[in-house]
């Protein structure tokens, strides 16, 4: 017995609606068409009428697919045309955009570029979905093609990015593109960074810039230098030569902080192991081979590292004795790195501030100073100088009064020595 195939029912005249994602995937990607449509809006605006450009771009966003063509949109507005893979312009005979930062006067002026940046600000505030592709796709892509532009065009793009960063319109993460191998050679990346920083610092402080770099995960400026120039001294000299001493000072300060943290961490480990003074001194010296520190910065990190290793959980009536024993124990380490009057005065001030911050030790300060003197960590001249004009403001009156008798004794001793001579 043969079986007849069953004909499945079908709906005729019914239109099945495709899913949105499927429609989007099947739609043609035609950036050139998008560009031509955008030009029609921008061509009607008089040159340098930035308010009108802003209004036209916002108006065009109502009909053009800005999200789909975000890369094309920002290529047009930043560098004046569509970019092909590799960084060259799309060669289809189209003119440059009526609005582009490359249209700014040469040499570029900060005040004029700020007006261009204001257009981007208004556009991204109106269409918030453009923010992510702007800073995560468009800017990093254009920066990796920075070598394709003329020197004047590079200046305009770099300065504009500096202003965008200073106003918080993008994060510094976009600068990561400049660390690529083909860009760092021949100082190309670092020279771009100079322009970015210079524009940024016209409105903001170096501390503001440092925070922006940190949020953008820019950890080390040396990565923007060629591999054979990745040295702190080279960086310092470079930024000073480019008239950006604040950047050089900030970087040096940052490196000092890293070195101090490393020394304090090292001290914690060697003290916990119960190493003797010679071993502690050796471990500090090995750290200094990696990163040098000024003597005053070094003695501060040594004191803080040694004191951090002390268990201060003793009873209040035992704190003074504990402090004096620990200072005496660590005195050889401090003496090894107290190599001059300036460092000795710095150590006294470090101890002063330490005792001020820990109120349990305020009364112990004169006794600690005596231990440091008796162990040859600090000289009588250093103590007298500190007393007369070198003390810190923290608790100054209290500490000067508390050490008055010690200083008087040292002065009398000094006078008697002079009389004997």
Coordinates of C-alpha atoms in Angstrom, one line a residue:
X1 CA 0.0 0.0 0.0
X2 CA 1.6 3.3 -1.1
X3 CA 1.7 6.3 1.1
X4 CA 0.8 9.7 -0.2
X5 CA 2.9 12.6 0.8
X6 CA 1.1 15.0 3.0
X7 CA 1.1 18.6 1.7
X8 CA 1.8 21.1 4.5
X9 CA -0.5 24.0 4.8
X10 CA 0.9 27.4 3.9
X11 CA -0.2 31.0 4.5
X12 CA -0.6 32.9 1.3
X13 CA -0.5 36.7 1.2
X14 CA 1.1 36.9 4.7
X15 CA 4.3 38.9 5.1
X16 CA 6.7 37.4 7.6
X17 CA 8.5 40.0 9.5
X18 CA 12.3 39.5 9.7
X19 CA 14.2 40.0 12.9
X20 CA 15.9 43.4 13.3
X21 CA 19.3 41.8 13.6
X22 CA 18.8 39.9 10.4
X23 CA 17.7 43.0 8.5
X24 CA 20.8 44.9 9.8
X25 CA 23.1 42.1 8.8
X26 CA 21.7 42.0 5.3
X27 CA 21.7 45.7 4.8
X28 CA 24.4 47.1 2.5
X29 CA 27.2 49.0 4.1
X30 CA 27.7 52.1 1.9
X31 CA 29.9 54.7 3.6
X32 CA 30.4 56.6 0.4
X33 CA 26.6 57.1 0.1
X34 CA 26.5 58.2 3.7
X35 CA 29.3 60.7 3.1
X36 CA 27.5 62.2 0.1
X37 CA 24.3 62.6 2.1
X38 CA 26.2 64.2 5.0
X39 CA 27.9 66.6 2.6
X40 CA 24.5 67.8 1.4
X41 CA 23.8 69.0 4.9
X42 CA 27.2 70.6 5.5
X43 CA 27.7 72.3 2.2
X44 CA 25.0 74.8 2.9
X45 CA 26.8 76.1 6.0
X46 CA 29.0 79.2 5.7
X47 CA 32.7 78.7 6.4
X48 CA 33.6 78.9 10.1
X49 CA 30.0 79.2 11.3
X50 CA 30.5 76.6 14.0
X51 CA 27.0 77.0 15.6
X52 CA 25.5 76.3 12.2
X53 CA 27.7 73.2 11.7
X54 CA 26.6 71.9 15.1
X55 CA 22.9 72.5 14.2
X56 CA 23.2 70.8 10.8
X57 CA 25.0 67.8 12.2
X58 CA 22.3 67.3 14.9
X59 CA 19.6 67.8 12.2
X60 CA 21.2 65.3 9.9
X61 CA 21.3 62.7 12.7
X62 CA 17.5 62.5 12.5
X63 CA 17.7 60.9 9.0
X64 CA 21.2 59.5 8.6
X65 CA 22.3 56.3 10.3
X66 CA 25.0 57.8 12.6
X67 CA 25.5 54.6 14.7
X68 CA 25.9 52.4 11.6
X69 CA 28.4 54.8 10.0
X70 CA 30.0 56.1 13.2
X71 CA 33.5 55.4 11.9
X72 CA 32.8 57.1 8.6
X73 CA 31.2 60.1 10.4
X74 CA 34.2 60.8 12.5
X75 CA 36.7 60.2 9.7
X76 CA 34.8 62.9 7.7
X77 CA 34.7 65.3 10.7
X78 CA 38.2 64.7 11.9
X79 CA 40.4 64.2 8.8
X80 CA 38.0 65.4 6.1
X81 CA 37.2 62.2 4.2
X82 CA 36.8 58.4 4.2
X83 CA 39.9 56.4 5.1
X84 CA 40.8 53.1 3.5
X85 CA 42.6 50.3 5.4
X86 CA 46.2 51.4 5.5
X87 CA 45.4 55.0 6.2
X88 CA 45.0 56.5 2.7
X89 CA 41.9 58.4 1.6
X90 CA 39.3 56.7 -0.4
X91 CA 40.1 57.7 -4.0
X92 CA 36.7 58.1 -5.6
X93 CA 36.9 61.7 -6.7
X94 CA 34.9 63.1 -3.7
X95 CA 35.9 66.5 -2.4
X96 CA 37.1 67.0 1.2
X97 CA 34.5 67.6 3.9
X98 CA 33.1 71.1 4.3
X99 CA 33.8 70.6 8.0
X100 CA 37.0 69.0 9.3
X101 CA 39.6 69.9 11.8
X102 CA 42.1 69.8 8.9
X103 CA 40.2 72.9 7.6
X104 CA 41.6 74.9 10.6
X105 CA 44.2 77.6 9.9
X106 CA 47.8 76.7 9.7
X107 CA 49.7 76.9 12.0
X108 CA 46.9 75.7 14.2
X109 CA 45.7 77.9 17.1
X110 CA 44.3 76.5 20.3
X111 CA 41.4 79.0 20.4
X112 CA 40.2 78.0 16.9
X113 CA 40.6 74.3 17.6
X114 CA 38.4 74.7 20.7
X115 CA 35.6 75.8 18.5
X116 CA 35.9 72.6 16.5
X117 CA 36.0 70.5 19.7
X118 CA 32.8 72.3 20.8
X119 CA 31.1 70.9 17.7
X120 CA 32.1 67.3 18.7
X121 CA 31.0 68.0 22.2
X122 CA 27.5 69.0 21.1
X123 CA 27.2 66.2 18.6
X124 CA 28.2 63.5 21.2
X125 CA 26.0 65.0 23.9
X126 CA 23.0 64.9 21.5
X127 CA 23.7 61.3 20.2
X128 CA 25.2 59.6 23.3
X129 CA 25.6 56.3 21.4
X130 CA 28.4 57.9 19.4
X131 CA 30.7 58.4 22.4
X132 CA 31.9 54.8 22.5
X133 CA 32.8 54.4 18.8
X134 CA 34.4 57.8 18.9
X135 CA 36.9 57.1 21.6
X136 CA 37.3 53.3 21.2
X137 CA 37.4 53.0 17.4
X138 CA 37.7 56.2 15.5
X139 CA 40.4 58.0 17.5
X140 CA 42.7 54.9 18.0
X141 CA 42.4 54.0 14.3
X142 CA 43.3 57.5 13.1
X143 CA 46.2 57.8 15.5
X144 CA 47.7 54.6 14.2
X145 CA 47.7 56.3 10.7
X146 CA 49.3 59.4 12.1
X147 CA 52.3 59.0 9.8
X148 CA 50.1 59.4 6.8
X149 CA 49.3 63.1 7.4
X150 CA 51.4 66.2 6.7
X151 CA 53.1 67.8 9.7
X152 CA 50.5 70.5 9.9
X153 CA 47.7 67.9 9.8
X154 CA 49.4 65.9 12.5
X155 CA 49.6 69.0 14.7
X156 CA 45.9 69.7 14.2
X157 CA 44.8 66.2 15.1
X158 CA 47.2 65.9 18.1
X159 CA 46.2 69.3 19.5
X160 CA 42.5 68.5 19.0
X161 CA 42.9 65.2 20.9
X162 CA 44.6 67.1 23.7
X163 CA 41.7 69.4 24.0
X164 CA 39.2 66.5 23.9
X165 CA 41.1 64.9 26.7
X166 CA 41.3 68.1 28.8
X167 CA 37.6 68.6 28.6
X168 CA 36.8 65.0 29.5
X169 CA 35.1 64.3 26.2
X170 CA 37.3 61.1 25.7
X171 CA 39.6 59.0 27.8
X172 CA 43.4 58.7 27.4
X173 CA 42.9 55.0 26.4
X174 CA 42.9 56.2 22.8
X175 CA 46.6 57.1 23.1
X176 CA 47.5 53.4 23.5
X177 CA 47.6 53.3 19.6
X178 CA 50.7 55.4 19.7
X179 CA 52.7 52.7 21.5
X180 CA 52.7 50.5 18.4
X181 CA 56.2 49.6 17.0
X182 CA 55.8 51.3 13.7
X183 CA 54.9 54.6 15.4
X184 CA 57.4 54.8 18.3
X185 CA 60.4 54.6 15.9
X186 CA 62.0 57.9 14.8
X187 CA 60.3 59.7 17.9
X188 CA 57.0 60.0 16.0
X189 CA 54.8 58.9 18.8
X190 CA 56.5 60.9 21.5
X191 CA 56.4 64.1 19.4
X192 CA 52.7 63.6 18.9
X193 CA 52.3 63.1 22.7
X194 CA 54.1 66.5 23.2
X195 CA 51.5 68.2 21.2
X196 CA 48.7 66.4 23.0
X197 CA 50.1 67.4 26.4
X198 CA 50.9 71.0 25.4
X199 CA 47.2 71.5 24.3
X200 CA 45.9 69.7 27.4
X201 CA 48.0 71.9 29.7
X202 CA 46.7 75.2 28.3
X203 CA 43.5 74.6 30.3
X204 CA 44.4 72.0 33.0
X205 CA 47.1 71.3 35.6
X206 CA 49.7 68.6 35.5
X207 CA 47.9 66.8 38.3
X208 CA 44.7 66.8 36.2
X209 CA 46.7 65.4 33.3
X210 CA 48.2 62.7 35.6
X211 CA 44.7 61.6 36.7
X212 CA 43.5 61.5 33.1
X213 CA 46.5 59.3 32.1
X214 CA 45.9 57.0 35.0
X215 CA 42.2 56.5 34.2
X216 CA 43.2 55.8 30.6
X217 CA 45.6 53.1 31.8
X218 CA 48.6 54.9 30.4
X219 CA 51.1 53.5 32.9
X220 CA 54.5 54.4 31.5
X221 CA 55.5 57.2 29.1
X222 CA 58.6 55.4 28.2
X223 CA 56.5 53.1 26.0
X224 CA 56.0 56.0 23.6
X225 CA 59.8 56.2 23.1
X226 CA 61.8 54.0 20.7
X227 CA 63.1 50.9 22.5
X228 CA 66.7 52.3 22.5
X229 CA 65.6 55.5 24.3
X230 CA 63.5 54.0 27.1
X231 CA 65.4 55.6 29.9
X232 CA 64.2 57.9 32.6
X233 CA 67.1 60.4 32.0
X234 CA 66.3 60.5 28.3
X235 CA 62.6 61.2 29.1
X236 CA 63.5 63.9 31.6
X237 CA 65.8 65.7 29.1
X238 CA 63.3 65.3 26.2
X239 CA 60.4 67.0 27.9
X240 CA 62.5 69.8 29.3
X241 CA 63.9 70.4 25.8
X242 CA 60.3 70.6 24.6
X243 CA 59.5 73.2 27.2
X244 CA 57.3 70.8 29.3
X245 CA 59.3 70.7 32.6
X246 CA 56.1 70.0 34.6
X247 CA 55.7 66.7 32.7
X248 CA 59.4 65.8 33.4
X249 CA 59.0 66.7 37.1
X250 CA 55.7 64.7 37.4
X251 CA 57.3 61.7 35.8
X252 CA 60.3 61.9 38.1
X253 CA 58.1 62.2 41.1
X254 CA 56.1 59.2 40.0
X255 CA 59.2 57.1 39.6
X256 CA 60.4 58.2 43.0
X257 CA 57.1 57.0 44.5
X258 CA 57.4 53.6 42.8
X259 CA 61.0 53.3 44.0
X260 CA 60.1 54.3 47.6
X261 CA 57.2 51.7 47.7
X262 CA 59.7 49.0 46.4
X263 CA 62.2 49.9 49.2
X264 CA 59.5 49.9 51.9
X265 CA 58.2 46.5 50.7
X266 CA 61.7 45.1 50.6
X267 CA 62.4 46.4 54.1
X268 CA 59.2 44.7 55.4
X269 CA 60.4 41.4 54.1
X270 CA 64.0 41.5 55.4
X271 CA 62.9 42.7 58.8
X272 CA 60.3 40.0 59.1
X273 CA 63.0 37.4 58.2
X274 CA 65.1 38.8 61.1
X275 CA 68.0 39.8 58.9
X276 CA 70.8 41.8 60.5
X277 CA 71.6 45.5 59.7
X278 CA 74.3 44.6 57.1
X279 CA 71.8 42.4 55.2
X280 CA 69.2 45.2 55.3
X281 CA 71.7 47.8 54.0
X282 CA 72.7 45.4 51.2
X283 CA 69.0 44.9 50.2
X284 CA 68.4 48.7 50.0
X285 CA 71.5 49.2 47.9
X286 CA 70.4 46.5 45.5
X287 CA 67.1 48.3 45.1
X288 CA 68.9 51.6 44.4
X289 CA 70.7 50.0 41.5
X290 CA 67.3 49.6 39.8
X291 CA 66.1 53.1 40.6
X292 CA 68.1 55.9 42.2
X293 CA 66.5 58.2 44.8
X294 CA 67.5 61.5 46.2
X295 CA 69.0 61.0 49.7
X296 CA 66.1 62.9 51.4
X297 CA 63.5 60.7 49.6
X298 CA 65.5 57.6 50.4
X299 CA 65.9 58.3 54.1
X300 CA 62.1 58.9 54.3
X301 CA 61.3 55.5 52.7
X302 CA 63.8 53.7 54.9
X303 CA 62.3 55.2 58.1
X304 CA 58.8 54.5 57.0
X305 CA 59.6 51.0 56.0
X306 CA 61.4 50.2 59.2
X307 CA 58.7 51.7 61.4
X308 CA 56.0 49.8 59.4
X309 CA 57.7 46.5 60.5
X310 CA 57.3 47.3 64.2
X311 CA 54.4 45.8 66.2
X312 CA 52.9 48.8 67.9
X313 CA 50.2 46.9 69.8
X314 CA 52.0 47.3 73.1
X315 CA 50.3 48.9 76.2
X316 CA 50.4 52.7 76.3
X317 CA 53.0 52.7 79.1
X318 CA 55.3 50.5 77.1
X319 CA 55.2 52.4 73.8
X320 CA 58.1 54.8 74.7
X321 CA 60.4 52.0 75.6
X322 CA 59.4 50.0 72.5
X323 CA 60.1 53.0 70.2
X324 CA 63.5 53.7 71.7
X325 CA 64.6 50.1 71.4
X326 CA 63.5 49.8 67.8
X327 CA 65.1 53.1 66.8
X328 CA 68.4 52.0 68.5
X329 CA 68.2 48.6 66.7
X330 CA 67.7 50.2 63.3
X331 CA 70.1 53.1 63.8
X332 CA 73.0 51.4 61.9
X333 CA 70.7 51.2 58.8
X334 CA 69.8 54.9 59.1
X335 CA 73.4 55.9 59.7
X336 CA 74.5 54.1 56.5
X337 CA 72.3 56.4 54.4
X338 CA 72.5 59.7 56.4
X339 CA 75.5 61.0 54.5
X340 CA 75.2 64.8 55.0
X341 CA 73.7 67.7 56.9
X342 CA 70.7 68.0 54.5
X343 CA 69.8 64.3 54.9
X344 CA 70.2 64.5 58.7
X345 CA 67.8 67.4 58.9
X346 CA 65.4 65.6 56.6
X347 CA 65.5 62.6 58.9
X348 CA 64.8 64.8 62.0
X349 CA 61.8 66.3 60.1
X350 CA 60.6 62.8 59.1
X351 CA 60.7 61.7 62.7
X352 CA 58.9 64.9 63.8
X353 CA 56.0 64.3 61.4
X354 CA 55.9 60.6 62.3
X355 CA 55.6 61.4 66.0
X356 CA 53.0 64.1 65.3
X357 CA 50.9 61.7 63.2
X358 CA 51.0 59.0 66.0
X359 CA 50.1 60.9 69.1
X360 CA 51.3 58.1 71.3
X361 CA 54.9 59.1 70.3
X362 CA 54.7 62.9 70.7
X363 CA 56.3 62.8 74.2
X364 CA 58.9 60.4 73.0
X365 CA 60.3 62.6 70.3
X366 CA 63.2 64.2 72.4
X367 CA 64.3 60.7 73.5
X368 CA 64.2 59.4 69.9
X369 CA 66.3 62.4 68.9
X370 CA 68.9 61.6 71.6
X371 CA 69.1 58.0 70.4
X372 CA 69.7 59.2 66.8
X373 CA 72.4 61.6 68.1
X374 CA 74.1 59.0 70.3
X375 CA 74.1 56.5 67.4
X376 CA 75.7 59.1 65.1
X377 CA 72.7 59.2 62.8
X378 CA 72.4 62.9 63.2
X379 CA 74.9 65.5 64.3
X380 CA 74.6 68.3 66.9
X381 CA 74.7 70.9 64.0
X382 CA 71.8 69.2 62.3
X383 CA 69.7 69.2 65.5
X384 CA 70.6 72.9 66.2
X385 CA 69.8 73.9 62.6
X386 CA 66.5 72.0 62.8
X387 CA 65.6 73.8 66.1
X388 CA 66.5 77.2 64.8
X389 CA 64.9 77.3 61.3
X390 CA 64.5 73.8 59.8
X391 CA 61.5 72.3 61.6
X392 CA 58.2 71.3 59.9
X393 CA 55.0 73.1 60.9
X394 CA 53.3 70.0 62.2
X395 CA 53.4 70.3 66.0
X396 CA 56.3 72.8 65.8
X397 CA 55.8 74.6 69.0
X398 CA 55.3 71.4 71.0
X399 CA 58.4 69.7 69.6
X400 CA 60.6 72.9 69.9
X401 CA 59.7 73.3 73.5
X402 CA 60.2 69.5 74.2
X403 CA 63.7 69.6 72.7
X404 CA 64.8 73.0 74.2
X405 CA 66.9 71.4 77.0
X406 CA 68.7 69.0 74.5
X407 CA 69.5 71.8 72.1
X408 CA 70.7 74.0 74.9
X409 CA 73.0 71.2 76.0
X410 CA 74.4 70.7 72.5
X411 CA 75.0 74.5 72.1
X412 CA 76.9 74.7 75.4
X413 CA 78.9 71.6 74.4
X414 CA 79.7 73.2 71.0
X415 CA 80.8 76.5 72.7
X416 CA 83.0 74.6 75.2
X417 CA 84.7 72.8 72.3
X418 CA 85.4 76.1 70.6
X419 CA 86.9 77.5 73.8
X420 CA 89.2 74.6 74.2
X421 CA 90.5 75.1 70.7

